């Protein structure tokens, strides 16, 4: 069964960069995309999403609010909030809702810890 990661960012380029980093770390994972929180929640409702990468700064609902909603609906789902806003408050808020904080720029190295931890959690849950 394929693992599907949802990449949520209002920037198409940022989604491409994150997708390439994920593909380098987990070539077998399927990537799905959403441009905002509303699209992300619709995509999650369709099912088949195993983990999510969320941009923090998006128009409308920000990534921390979206992370809180996803973690409440899917407590076992690994969720990461990605941002260049590396303030202690943002990191603490991400952790408080059950998400992992990943700093931008999104690189293989930046995602490695989250992706390997998510892969272990997903394997253990199957």
PDB file of C-alpha atoms in Angstrom:
ATOM      1  CA  UNK A   1       0.000   0.000   0.000  1.00  0.00           C
ATOM      2  CA  UNK A   2       1.489   3.329  -1.073  1.00  0.00           C
ATOM      3  CA  UNK A   3       2.165   6.101   1.426  1.00  0.00           C
ATOM      4  CA  UNK A   4       0.676   9.441   0.380  1.00  0.00           C
ATOM      5  CA  UNK A   5       1.979  12.784   1.631  1.00  0.00           C
ATOM      6  CA  UNK A   6      -0.125  15.937   1.292  1.00  0.00           C
ATOM      7  CA  UNK A   7       1.960  19.058   0.611  1.00  0.00           C
ATOM      8  CA  UNK A   8       0.053  22.248   1.436  1.00  0.00           C
ATOM      9  CA  UNK A   9       1.523  25.593   0.372  1.00  0.00           C
ATOM     10  CA  UNK A  10       0.084  28.586  -1.462  1.00  0.00           C
ATOM     11  CA  UNK A  11       3.265  28.703  -3.569  1.00  0.00           C
ATOM     12  CA  UNK A  12       3.377  26.175  -6.421  1.00  0.00           C
ATOM     13  CA  UNK A  13       7.187  26.487  -6.470  1.00  0.00           C
ATOM     14  CA  UNK A  14       7.387  25.674  -2.744  1.00  0.00           C
ATOM     15  CA  UNK A  15       5.191  22.600  -3.311  1.00  0.00           C
ATOM     16  CA  UNK A  16       7.514  21.466  -6.111  1.00  0.00           C
ATOM     17  CA  UNK A  17      10.623  21.961  -3.938  1.00  0.00           C
ATOM     18  CA  UNK A  18       9.063  20.056  -1.024  1.00  0.00           C
ATOM     19  CA  UNK A  19       7.906  17.312  -3.390  1.00  0.00           C
ATOM     20  CA  UNK A  20      11.418  16.884  -4.792  1.00  0.00           C
ATOM     21  CA  UNK A  21      12.901  16.659  -1.288  1.00  0.00           C
ATOM     22  CA  UNK A  22      10.307  14.028  -0.304  1.00  0.00           C
ATOM     23  CA  UNK A  23      10.949  12.100  -3.529  1.00  0.00           C
ATOM     24  CA  UNK A  24      14.681  12.036  -2.798  1.00  0.00           C
ATOM     25  CA  UNK A  25      14.076  10.672   0.708  1.00  0.00           C
ATOM     26  CA  UNK A  26      11.150   8.344  -0.030  1.00  0.00           C
ATOM     27  CA  UNK A  27      10.939   7.689  -3.793  1.00  0.00           C
ATOM     28  CA  UNK A  28       7.980   5.311  -3.392  1.00  0.00           C
ATOM     29  CA  UNK A  29       5.764   7.842  -1.626  1.00  0.00           C
ATOM     30  CA  UNK A  30       2.941   9.409  -3.617  1.00  0.00           C
ATOM     31  CA  UNK A  31       2.646  13.189  -3.406  1.00  0.00           C
ATOM     32  CA  UNK A  32      -0.646  15.101  -3.327  1.00  0.00           C
ATOM     33  CA  UNK A  33      -0.905  18.894  -3.245  1.00  0.00           C
ATOM     34  CA  UNK A  34      -3.186  21.621  -1.969  1.00  0.00           C
ATOM     35  CA  UNK A  35      -2.800  25.381  -2.328  1.00  0.00           C
ATOM     36  CA  UNK A  36      -4.580  26.379   0.892  1.00  0.00           C
ATOM     37  CA  UNK A  37      -6.233  25.028   4.042  1.00  0.00           C
ATOM     38  CA  UNK A  38      -9.646  24.652   2.421  1.00  0.00           C
ATOM     39  CA  UNK A  39      -8.226  22.525  -0.409  1.00  0.00           C
ATOM     40  CA  UNK A  40      -6.217  20.529   2.134  1.00  0.00           C
ATOM     41  CA  UNK A  41      -9.274  19.696   4.248  1.00  0.00           C
ATOM     42  CA  UNK A  42     -11.204  18.687   1.117  1.00  0.00           C
ATOM     43  CA  UNK A  43      -8.343  16.442   0.021  1.00  0.00           C
ATOM     44  CA  UNK A  44      -8.109  14.890   3.506  1.00  0.00           C
ATOM     45  CA  UNK A  45     -11.860  14.217   3.464  1.00  0.00           C
ATOM     46  CA  UNK A  46     -11.379  12.143   0.302  1.00  0.00           C
ATOM     47  CA  UNK A  47      -9.111   9.821   2.305  1.00  0.00           C
ATOM     48  CA  UNK A  48      -5.848   8.124   1.465  1.00  0.00           C
ATOM     49  CA  UNK A  49      -3.545  10.743   3.001  1.00  0.00           C
ATOM     50  CA  UNK A  50      -0.952   9.339   5.412  1.00  0.00           C
ATOM     51  CA  UNK A  51       0.999  12.447   6.420  1.00  0.00           C
ATOM     52  CA  UNK A  52       1.003  16.181   5.757  1.00  0.00           C
ATOM     53  CA  UNK A  53       3.496  19.001   5.245  1.00  0.00           C
ATOM     54  CA  UNK A  54       1.921  22.399   5.861  1.00  0.00           C
ATOM     55  CA  UNK A  55       3.257  25.851   5.105  1.00  0.00           C
ATOM     56  CA  UNK A  56       2.791  28.234   8.022  1.00  0.00           C
ATOM     57  CA  UNK A  57       2.119  31.448   6.082  1.00  0.00           C
ATOM     58  CA  UNK A  58      -0.889  31.013   3.822  1.00  0.00           C
ATOM     59  CA  UNK A  59      -3.787  33.310   3.010  1.00  0.00           C
ATOM     60  CA  UNK A  60      -6.862  32.559   5.085  1.00  0.00           C
ATOM     61  CA  UNK A  61      -6.107  29.859   7.622  1.00  0.00           C
ATOM     62  CA  UNK A  62      -2.442  29.558   8.638  1.00  0.00           C
ATOM     63  CA  UNK A  63      -0.552  26.282   8.879  1.00  0.00           C
ATOM     64  CA  UNK A  64      -0.693  26.074  12.689  1.00  0.00           C
ATOM     65  CA  UNK A  65      -4.479  26.373  12.698  1.00  0.00           C
ATOM     66  CA  UNK A  66      -4.691  23.789   9.934  1.00  0.00           C
ATOM     67  CA  UNK A  67      -2.268  21.505  11.813  1.00  0.00           C
ATOM     68  CA  UNK A  68      -4.448  21.705  14.934  1.00  0.00           C
ATOM     69  CA  UNK A  69      -7.524  20.721  12.903  1.00  0.00           C
ATOM     70  CA  UNK A  70      -5.746  17.837  11.161  1.00  0.00           C
ATOM     71  CA  UNK A  71      -4.232  16.522  14.409  1.00  0.00           C
ATOM     72  CA  UNK A  72      -7.661  16.667  16.090  1.00  0.00           C
ATOM     73  CA  UNK A  73      -9.303  14.731  13.233  1.00  0.00           C
ATOM     74  CA  UNK A  74      -6.391  12.349  12.582  1.00  0.00           C
ATOM     75  CA  UNK A  75      -4.370  12.026  15.817  1.00  0.00           C
ATOM     76  CA  UNK A  76      -2.074   9.324  14.427  1.00  0.00           C
ATOM     77  CA  UNK A  77      -1.192  11.277  11.265  1.00  0.00           C
ATOM     78  CA  UNK A  78       2.333  12.736  11.183  1.00  0.00           C
ATOM     79  CA  UNK A  79       2.055  16.476  10.456  1.00  0.00           C
ATOM     80  CA  UNK A  80       4.844  19.008   9.916  1.00  0.00           C
ATOM     81  CA  UNK A  81       4.566  22.789   9.838  1.00  0.00           C
ATOM     82  CA  UNK A  82       7.136  24.344   7.519  1.00  0.00           C
ATOM     83  CA  UNK A  83       8.180  27.973   7.882  1.00  0.00           C
ATOM     84  CA  UNK A  84      11.057  30.404   7.726  1.00  0.00           C
ATOM     85  CA  UNK A  85       9.573  31.991  10.885  1.00  0.00           C
ATOM     86  CA  UNK A  86      11.911  30.238  13.332  1.00  0.00           C
ATOM     87  CA  UNK A  87      10.679  31.921  16.497  1.00  0.00           C
ATOM     88  CA  UNK A  88      10.449  29.936  19.723  1.00  0.00           C
ATOM     89  CA  UNK A  89       6.725  30.752  19.940  1.00  0.00           C
ATOM     90  CA  UNK A  90       5.992  29.265  16.504  1.00  0.00           C
ATOM     91  CA  UNK A  91       8.037  26.138  17.272  1.00  0.00           C
ATOM     92  CA  UNK A  92       6.246  25.743  20.622  1.00  0.00           C
ATOM     93  CA  UNK A  93       2.804  26.238  19.065  1.00  0.00           C
ATOM     94  CA  UNK A  94       3.554  23.614  16.386  1.00  0.00           C
ATOM     95  CA  UNK A  95       4.586  21.106  19.039  1.00  0.00           C
ATOM     96  CA  UNK A  96       1.593  22.002  21.235  1.00  0.00           C
ATOM     97  CA  UNK A  97      -0.852  20.937  18.506  1.00  0.00           C
ATOM     98  CA  UNK A  98       1.063  17.724  17.845  1.00  0.00           C
ATOM     99  CA  UNK A  99       2.985  18.815  14.746  1.00  0.00           C
ATOM    100  CA  UNK A 100       6.689  18.746  13.951  1.00  0.00           C
ATOM    101  CA  UNK A 101       8.429  22.036  13.139  1.00  0.00           C
ATOM    102  CA  UNK A 102      10.547  22.044   9.958  1.00  0.00           C
ATOM    103  CA  UNK A 103      12.492  25.200   9.023  1.00  0.00           C
ATOM    104  CA  UNK A 104      12.543  26.616   5.498  1.00  0.00           C
ATOM    105  CA  UNK A 105      14.215  26.375   3.099  1.00  0.00           C
ATOM    106  CA  UNK A 106      12.843  22.884   2.578  1.00  0.00           C
ATOM    107  CA  UNK A 107      15.749  20.574   1.820  1.00  0.00           C
ATOM    108  CA  UNK A 108      16.312  16.853   2.102  1.00  0.00           C
ATOM    109  CA  UNK A 109      18.325  17.496   5.259  1.00  0.00           C
ATOM    110  CA  UNK A 110      15.598  19.675   6.803  1.00  0.00           C
ATOM    111  CA  UNK A 111      12.955  17.011   6.129  1.00  0.00           C
ATOM    112  CA  UNK A 112      15.045  13.920   6.921  1.00  0.00           C
ATOM    113  CA  UNK A 113      14.135  13.679  10.625  1.00  0.00           C
ATOM    114  CA  UNK A 114      10.426  14.242  10.085  1.00  0.00           C
ATOM    115  CA  UNK A 115      10.223  11.846   7.128  1.00  0.00           C
ATOM    116  CA  UNK A 116      12.138   9.025   8.855  1.00  0.00           C
ATOM    117  CA  UNK A 117      10.063   9.434  12.027  1.00  0.00           C
ATOM    118  CA  UNK A 118       6.840   9.516  10.011  1.00  0.00           C
ATOM    119  CA  UNK A 119       7.852   6.377   8.095  1.00  0.00           C
ATOM    120  CA  UNK A 120       8.451   4.523  11.379  1.00  0.00           C
ATOM    121  CA  UNK A 121       5.112   5.665  12.837  1.00  0.00           C
ATOM    122  CA  UNK A 122       3.249   4.665   9.679  1.00  0.00           C
ATOM    123  CA  UNK A 123       4.890   1.233   9.553  1.00  0.00           C
ATOM    124  CA  UNK A 124       4.101   0.652  13.233  1.00  0.00           C
ATOM    125  CA  UNK A 125       0.458   1.627  12.657  1.00  0.00           C
ATOM    126  CA  UNK A 126      -0.092  -0.749   9.736  1.00  0.00           C
TER     127      UNK A 126
END
